GROMACS .gro file of C-alpha atoms in nm:
model
  318
    1MET     CA    1  -0.340  -0.829   0.369
    2SER     CA    2  -0.267  -1.129   0.158
    3PRO     CA    3   0.109  -1.144   0.124
    4PRO     CA    4   0.282  -1.234  -0.206
    5HIS     CA    5   0.435  -1.542  -0.039
    6ASP     CA    6   0.110  -1.744  -0.071
    7LEU     CA    7   0.083  -1.662  -0.437
    8LEU     CA    8   0.413  -1.765  -0.575
    9ILE     CA    9   0.477  -2.054  -0.816
   10SER     CA   10   0.849  -2.058  -0.887
   11GLY     CA   11   1.067  -2.346  -0.804
   12GLY     CA   12   1.393  -2.151  -0.771
   13ALA     CA   13   1.615  -1.874  -0.889
   14SER     CA   14   1.710  -2.049  -1.208
   15GLN     CA   15   1.347  -2.071  -1.326
   16THR     CA   16   1.212  -1.761  -1.503
   17MET     CA   17   0.869  -1.682  -1.628
   18THR     CA   18   0.987  -1.647  -1.984
   19THR     CA   19   1.105  -2.001  -2.006
   20ILE     CA   20   0.780  -2.149  -1.889
   21GLU     CA   21   0.576  -2.241  -2.200
   22PRO     CA   22   0.269  -2.469  -2.238
   23HIS     CA   23   0.446  -2.705  -2.482
   24HIS     CA   24   0.749  -2.751  -2.252
   25ARG     CA   25   0.623  -2.784  -1.893
   26PRO     CA   26   0.870  -2.861  -1.616
   27PRO     CA   27   0.811  -3.168  -1.389
   28ALA     CA   28   0.557  -3.126  -1.117
   29THR     CA   29   0.832  -3.136  -0.859
   30GLU     CA   30   0.997  -2.830  -1.002
   31PHE     CA   31   0.675  -2.635  -1.046
   32PRO     CA   32   0.462  -2.657  -0.734
   33THR     CA   33   0.116  -2.510  -0.784
   34ALA     CA   34   0.115  -2.344  -0.445
   35LEU     CA   35   0.337  -2.275  -0.151
   36PRO     CA   36   0.240  -2.390   0.200
   37ALA     CA   37  -0.097  -2.245   0.277
   38ALA     CA   38  -0.136  -1.949   0.509
   39SER     CA   39  -0.343  -2.166   0.745
   40ALA     CA   40  -0.031  -2.381   0.810
   41ARG     CA   41   0.134  -2.088   0.989
   42PRO     CA   42   0.027  -1.967   1.331
   43LYS     CA   43  -0.280  -1.755   1.299
   44ALA     CA   44  -0.192  -1.386   1.330
   45ASN     CA   45  -0.391  -1.168   1.561
   46LEU     CA   46  -0.550  -0.842   1.449
   47LEU     CA   47  -0.262  -0.631   1.575
   48ASP     CA   48  -0.014  -0.840   1.369
   49VAL     CA   49  -0.227  -0.788   1.059
   50ILE     CA   50  -0.238  -0.416   1.107
   51VAL     CA   51   0.121  -0.342   1.197
   52ASN     CA   52   0.262  -0.574   0.928
   53SER     CA   53   0.059  -0.405   0.653
   54VAL     CA   54   0.239  -0.183   0.405
   55PHE     CA   55  -0.032   0.068   0.486
   56ALA     CA   56   0.083   0.084   0.851
   57GLY     CA   57   0.412   0.241   0.726
   58MET     CA   58   0.201   0.513   0.558
   59VAL     CA   59   0.002   0.602   0.868
   60PRO     CA   60   0.263   0.850   1.011
   61TRP     CA   61   0.274   1.031   0.679
   62ILE     CA   62  -0.109   1.048   0.667
   63VAL     CA   63  -0.119   1.178   1.022
   64HIS     CA   64   0.155   1.432   0.929
   65GLY     CA   65  -0.062   1.561   0.645
   66PHE     CA   66  -0.350   1.619   0.885
   67LEU     CA   67  -0.143   1.785   1.154
   68SER     CA   68   0.077   2.005   0.934
   69GLY     CA   69  -0.010   2.370   0.925
   70PRO     CA   70   0.093   2.714   1.039
   71GLY     CA   71   0.247   2.698   1.388
   72ARG     CA   72   0.226   2.322   1.405
   73PHE     CA   73   0.561   2.217   1.249
   74GLU     CA   74   0.721   2.080   1.571
   75LEU     CA   75   0.396   1.930   1.689
   76ALA     CA   76   0.349   1.735   1.369
   77ALA     CA   77   0.708   1.622   1.352
   78TRP     CA   78   0.720   1.498   1.718
   79THR     CA   79   0.385   1.329   1.701
   80CYS     CA   80   0.470   1.138   1.379
   81PHE     CA   81   0.809   1.043   1.518
   82GLY     CA   82   0.641   0.899   1.825
   83LEU     CA   83   0.391   0.712   1.604
   84SER     CA   84   0.664   0.579   1.374
   85LEU     CA   85   0.866   0.459   1.669
   86THR     CA   86   0.562   0.291   1.822
   87LEU     CA   87   0.483   0.111   1.502
   88PHE     CA   88   0.846   0.003   1.471
   89LEU     CA   89   0.851  -0.145   1.824
   90LEU     CA   90   0.518  -0.320   1.773
   91THR     CA   91   0.619  -0.465   1.442
   92ASN     CA   92   0.963  -0.584   1.567
   93ARG     CA   93   0.868  -0.700   1.909
   94HIS     CA   94   0.987  -1.050   1.806
   95ALA     CA   95   1.310  -0.929   1.645
   96GLY     CA   96   1.464  -1.277   1.622
   97LYS     CA   97   1.191  -1.393   1.392
   98ARG     CA   98   1.131  -1.084   1.187
   99ARG     CA   99   1.311  -0.871   0.930
  100ILE     CA  100   1.348  -0.498   0.983
  101LEU     CA  101   1.125  -0.311   0.746
  102PRO     CA  102   1.313  -0.037   0.553
  103LEU     CA  103   1.003   0.179   0.534
  104GLU     CA  104   0.971   0.193   0.910
  105VAL     CA  105   1.339   0.292   0.942
  106PHE     CA  106   1.287   0.560   0.681
  107ASP     CA  107   0.986   0.690   0.865
  108ILE     CA  108   1.184   0.731   1.183
  109ALA     CA  109   1.479   0.890   1.007
  110TRP     CA  110   1.261   1.141   0.817
  111PHE     CA  111   1.075   1.268   1.122
  112VAL     CA  112   1.400   1.286   1.324
  113LEU     CA  113   1.523   1.509   1.044
  114LEU     CA  114   1.219   1.731   1.070
  115ILE     CA  115   1.264   1.758   1.447
  116GLY     CA  116   1.626   1.864   1.391
  117VAL     CA  117   1.508   2.119   1.136
  118GLY     CA  118   1.264   2.263   1.392
  119TYR     CA  119   1.553   2.322   1.634
  120VAL     CA  120   1.801   2.491   1.398
  121ALA     CA  121   1.586   2.661   1.137
  122SER     CA  122   1.476   3.022   1.153
  123ASP     CA  123   1.105   3.116   1.162
  124ALA     CA  124   1.116   3.210   0.799
  125GLN     CA  125   1.264   2.870   0.714
  126ILE     CA  126   1.009   2.693   0.925
  127ASP     CA  127   0.733   2.877   0.734
  128TRP     CA  128   0.887   2.753   0.413
  129PHE     CA  129   0.884   2.393   0.535
  130GLU     CA  130   0.530   2.427   0.644
  131ASP     CA  131   0.427   2.553   0.300
  132TRP     CA  132   0.600   2.275   0.118
  133SER     CA  133   0.574   1.990   0.369
  134GLY     CA  134   0.339   1.782   0.149
  135GLU     CA  135   0.557   1.798  -0.156
  136LEU     CA  136   0.876   1.732   0.043
  137SER     CA  137   0.718   1.431   0.221
  138PHE     CA  138   0.575   1.271  -0.087
  139GLY     CA  139   0.892   1.346  -0.280
  140ALA     CA  140   1.108   1.180  -0.012
  141LEU     CA  141   0.881   0.868  -0.013
  142ALA     CA  142   0.892   0.841  -0.392
  143ALA     CA  143   1.271   0.874  -0.395
  144PHE     CA  144   1.294   0.603  -0.122
  145VAL     CA  145   1.072   0.367  -0.327
  146PHE     CA  146   1.242   0.423  -0.665
  147ILE     CA  147   1.597   0.400  -0.521
  148GLY     CA  148   1.501   0.064  -0.377
  149ILE     CA  149   1.367  -0.049  -0.711
  150LEU     CA  150   1.687   0.059  -0.895
  151ARG     CA  151   1.889  -0.130  -0.634
  152ARG     CA  152   1.671  -0.431  -0.703
  153ARG     CA  153   1.548  -0.417  -0.336
  154PRO     CA  154   1.198  -0.305  -0.361
  155PHE     CA  155   1.072  -0.215  -0.015
  156THR     CA  156   0.779  -0.454  -0.031
  157LEU     CA  157   1.028  -0.746  -0.044
  158ALA     CA  158   1.085  -0.706   0.334
  159TYR     CA  159   0.713  -0.750   0.402
  160ALA     CA  160   0.691  -1.059   0.187
  161LYS     CA  161   1.007  -1.217   0.332
  162ARG     CA  162   0.866  -1.200   0.686
  163GLU     CA  163   0.606  -1.461   0.582
  164THR     CA  164   0.786  -1.642   0.300
  165PRO     CA  165   1.007  -1.952   0.312
  166PRO     CA  166   1.374  -1.849   0.244
  167GLU     CA  167   1.397  -2.080  -0.054
  168MET     CA  168   1.149  -1.857  -0.239
  169TRP     CA  169   1.334  -1.531  -0.192
  170THR     CA  170   1.542  -1.559  -0.505
  171SER     CA  171   1.249  -1.666  -0.724
  172PRO     CA  172   1.223  -1.436  -1.023
  173LEU     CA  173   0.843  -1.432  -0.987
  174PHE     CA  174   0.861  -1.341  -0.623
  175ILE     CA  175   1.095  -1.050  -0.689
  176SER     CA  176   0.887  -0.943  -0.988
  177ILE     CA  177   0.565  -0.924  -0.790
  178SER     CA  178   0.725  -0.717  -0.512
  179THR     CA  179   0.882  -0.484  -0.772
  180ARG     CA  180   0.552  -0.415  -0.943
  181ILE     CA  181   0.379  -0.353  -0.611
  182SER     CA  182   0.660  -0.116  -0.506
  183LEU     CA  183   0.631   0.064  -0.836
  184VAL     CA  184   0.260   0.130  -0.784
  185TRP     CA  185   0.330   0.266  -0.444
  186GLY     CA  186   0.602   0.492  -0.578
  187LEU     CA  187   0.368   0.627  -0.841
  188SER     CA  188   0.099   0.691  -0.576
  189PHE     CA  189   0.355   0.904  -0.389
  190VAL     CA  190   0.439   1.097  -0.707
  191PHE     CA  191   0.069   1.158  -0.758
  192GLY     CA  192   0.042   1.274  -0.397
  193ALA     CA  193   0.324   1.522  -0.449
  194LEU     CA  194   0.164   1.654  -0.762
  195SER     CA  195  -0.172   1.680  -0.595
  196SER     CA  196  -0.022   1.873  -0.305
  197LEU     CA  197   0.158   2.107  -0.551
  198ALA     CA  198  -0.156   2.169  -0.742
  199GLY     CA  199  -0.340   2.260  -0.422
  200TYR     CA  200  -0.061   2.498  -0.329
  201LEU     CA  201  -0.046   2.664  -0.675
  202PHE     CA  202  -0.422   2.694  -0.743
  203ASN     CA  203  -0.530   2.784  -0.389
  204HIS     CA  204  -0.288   3.077  -0.347
  205GLY     CA  205  -0.042   2.902  -0.117
  206GLY     CA  206  -0.271   2.676   0.077
  207ASN     CA  207  -0.372   2.321   0.032
  208THR     CA  208  -0.736   2.227  -0.006
  209PHE     CA  209  -0.954   1.948   0.129
  210TRP     CA  210  -0.944   1.769  -0.206
  211THR     CA  211  -0.584   1.806  -0.311
  212GLY     CA  212  -0.431   1.795   0.037
  213TRP     CA  213  -0.624   1.497   0.182
  214VAL     CA  214  -0.875   1.324  -0.045
  215LEU     CA  215  -0.666   1.266  -0.360
  216GLN     CA  216  -0.354   1.169  -0.161
  217ILE     CA  217  -0.538   0.911   0.059
  218ALA     CA  218  -0.718   0.776  -0.242
  219ALA     CA  219  -0.388   0.719  -0.418
  220ASN     CA  220  -0.260   0.526  -0.110
  221LEU     CA  221  -0.585   0.320  -0.091
  222PHE     CA  222  -0.548   0.230  -0.460
  223ALA     CA  223  -0.190   0.115  -0.400
  224LEU     CA  224  -0.311  -0.090  -0.104
  225ALA     CA  225  -0.586  -0.252  -0.312
  226PHE     CA  226  -0.325  -0.336  -0.584
  227THR     CA  227  -0.103  -0.489  -0.316
  228GLU     CA  228  -0.396  -0.720  -0.228
  229TRP     CA  229  -0.504  -0.800  -0.579
  230TYR     CA  230  -0.193  -0.832  -0.793
  231PRO     CA  231  -0.017  -1.137  -0.641
  232GLN     CA  232  -0.321  -1.368  -0.677
  233TRP     CA  233  -0.393  -1.235  -1.023
  234LYS     CA  234  -0.033  -1.293  -1.140
  235ARG     CA  235  -0.009  -1.638  -0.991
  236ALA     CA  236  -0.334  -1.749  -1.144
  237THR     CA  237  -0.257  -1.611  -1.489
  238VAL     CA  238   0.087  -1.778  -1.500
  239LEU     CA  239  -0.060  -2.110  -1.383
  240GLN     CA  240  -0.323  -2.083  -1.655
  241ARG     CA  241  -0.056  -2.019  -1.916
  242VAL     CA  242   0.119  -2.340  -1.835
  243GLY     CA  243  -0.205  -2.543  -1.806
  244LYS     CA  244  -0.200  -2.595  -1.434
  245PRO     CA  245  -0.526  -2.612  -1.228
  246THR     CA  246  -0.595  -2.288  -1.038
  247GLU     CA  247  -0.870  -2.067  -0.920
  248PRO     CA  248  -0.975  -1.787  -1.158
  249PRO     CA  249  -0.761  -1.479  -1.156
  250ALA     CA  250  -0.883  -1.217  -0.911
  251SER     CA  251  -1.109  -0.964  -1.084
  252ALA     CA  252  -0.983  -0.610  -1.140
  253PHE     CA  253  -1.315  -0.520  -0.970
  254ALA     CA  254  -1.117  -0.551  -0.642
  255LEU     CA  255  -0.913  -0.250  -0.738
  256VAL     CA  256  -1.216  -0.013  -0.706
  257ILE     CA  257  -1.443  -0.191  -0.446
  258TRP     CA  258  -1.311   0.053  -0.182
  259VAL     CA  259  -1.410   0.371  -0.372
  260PRO     CA  260  -1.776   0.401  -0.270
  261GLY     CA  261  -1.702   0.349   0.104
  262PHE     CA  262  -1.424   0.600   0.082
  263LEU     CA  263  -1.639   0.865  -0.088
  264ALA     CA  264  -1.909   0.815   0.178
  265VAL     CA  265  -1.648   0.896   0.444
  266VAL     CA  266  -1.532   1.189   0.229
  267GLY     CA  267  -1.880   1.336   0.222
  268ILE     CA  268  -1.911   1.323   0.597
  269ALA     CA  269  -1.557   1.461   0.643
  270GLY     CA  270  -1.633   1.743   0.403
  271ILE     CA  271  -1.939   1.845   0.602
  272LEU     CA  272  -1.752   1.833   0.938
  273THR     CA  273  -1.464   2.044   0.801
  274ASP     CA  274  -1.692   2.282   0.604
  275ALA     CA  275  -1.507   2.185   0.284
  276VAL     CA  276  -1.840   2.115   0.117
  277SER     CA  277  -2.196   2.223   0.186
  278THR     CA  278  -2.420   2.004   0.396
  279SER     CA  279  -2.634   1.917   0.099
  280THR     CA  280  -2.342   1.831  -0.126
  281GLY     CA  281  -2.177   1.615   0.145
  282ALA     CA  282  -2.508   1.436   0.210
  283TRP     CA  283  -2.550   1.358  -0.159
  284ILE     CA  284  -2.191   1.229  -0.189
  285SER     CA  285  -2.228   1.009   0.113
  286GLY     CA  286  -2.574   0.887   0.039
  287ILE     CA  287  -2.511   0.790  -0.318
  288SER     CA  288  -2.173   0.632  -0.237
  289ALA     CA  289  -2.330   0.424   0.037
  290LEU     CA  290  -2.596   0.297  -0.199
  291VAL     CA  291  -2.329   0.204  -0.457
  292TRP     CA  292  -2.118   0.038  -0.190
  293VAL     CA  293  -2.419  -0.177  -0.082
  294ARG     CA  294  -2.492  -0.272  -0.442
  295MET     CA  295  -2.132  -0.361  -0.523
  296ASN     CA  296  -2.100  -0.583  -0.211
  297SER     CA  297  -2.430  -0.753  -0.292
  298GLU     CA  298  -2.303  -0.826  -0.641
  299LEU     CA  299  -1.983  -0.974  -0.492
  300ARG     CA  300  -2.179  -1.194  -0.259
  301ARG     CA  301  -2.400  -1.314  -0.551
  302ARG     CA  302  -2.089  -1.406  -0.746
  303ALA     CA  303  -1.932  -1.585  -0.453
  304ALA     CA  304  -2.253  -1.785  -0.401
  305ALA     CA  305  -2.268  -1.877  -0.763
  306ALA     CA  306  -1.900  -1.983  -0.768
  307ALA     CA  307  -1.953  -2.192  -0.454
  308ALA     CA  308  -2.257  -2.364  -0.615
  309ALA     CA  309  -2.054  -2.439  -0.920
  310GLY     CA  310  -1.764  -2.578  -0.715
  311THR     CA  311  -1.528  -2.302  -0.832
  312PRO     CA  312  -1.323  -2.095  -0.579
  313SER     CA  313  -1.436  -1.736  -0.571
  314ALA     CA  314  -1.178  -1.488  -0.705
  315THR     CA  315  -1.321  -1.198  -0.510
  316ARG     CA  316  -1.474  -1.150  -0.173
  317ALA     CA  317  -1.734  -0.929  -0.036
  318GLY     CA  318  -1.614  -0.665   0.212
   0.00000   0.00000   0.00000
């Protein structure tokens, strides 16, 4: 994932976006057009990219959603605790060079709490937790995110600070970007809670394939796409505002490029779980796959045209 640190343009804490106007530009030394390029840092391996992604912190919650069900409360809690602890150890294996991620700590604490509930709660109480596990989990995540925003410590700051020079940490734009990204994640968790609640209410006490899995994962994938897209878009638009040379702002097309591929997987998963008929799942997967191929072909065409014109491409095929 492209971290916000490569996309910042502030020269210090005293500089705010509202004071930068085209008719009164600061000297070039106070307004660098870019921070040190990512290529200047040691190249991260695939494992580093995965475990340092915001989405990695969501994986235990997604797994918990799949495992949760009647008679599986303790299994789900213990499995997700082990997964959270593993991710924490992988992410912080070089503790002297990395910052502890609050989301990972929260993951471990939440599943330890669920394990404790499994030991002390009665069977009736366990049944209640199983019925409302989705709403409770997403509600807890949303509270975690919004409390961090209110404290002016959005949880995505920790991810950005791992890769960003310390002199940028107090930059108003740096903090603003992380706050907006955290806000979108928080709203995705609220959406997940409402989706889970709708499935419970309209399916007579049971979640459905669509409200319990598809919509919740889709909300997380949108938040992940926003995390990738927003920093570059913000940087480019502010640079354009002050008349600085920059690549074009990333297209909002990047926010939905994942949808066809996701729906293709949904169609297959629906068939395997009997959530949809074979014909319906085949239509969903087939049409989505064709749309995905067409969208990526268009992105490659745009990239080739931008390269021929000598302009950096704002989007990439994938």
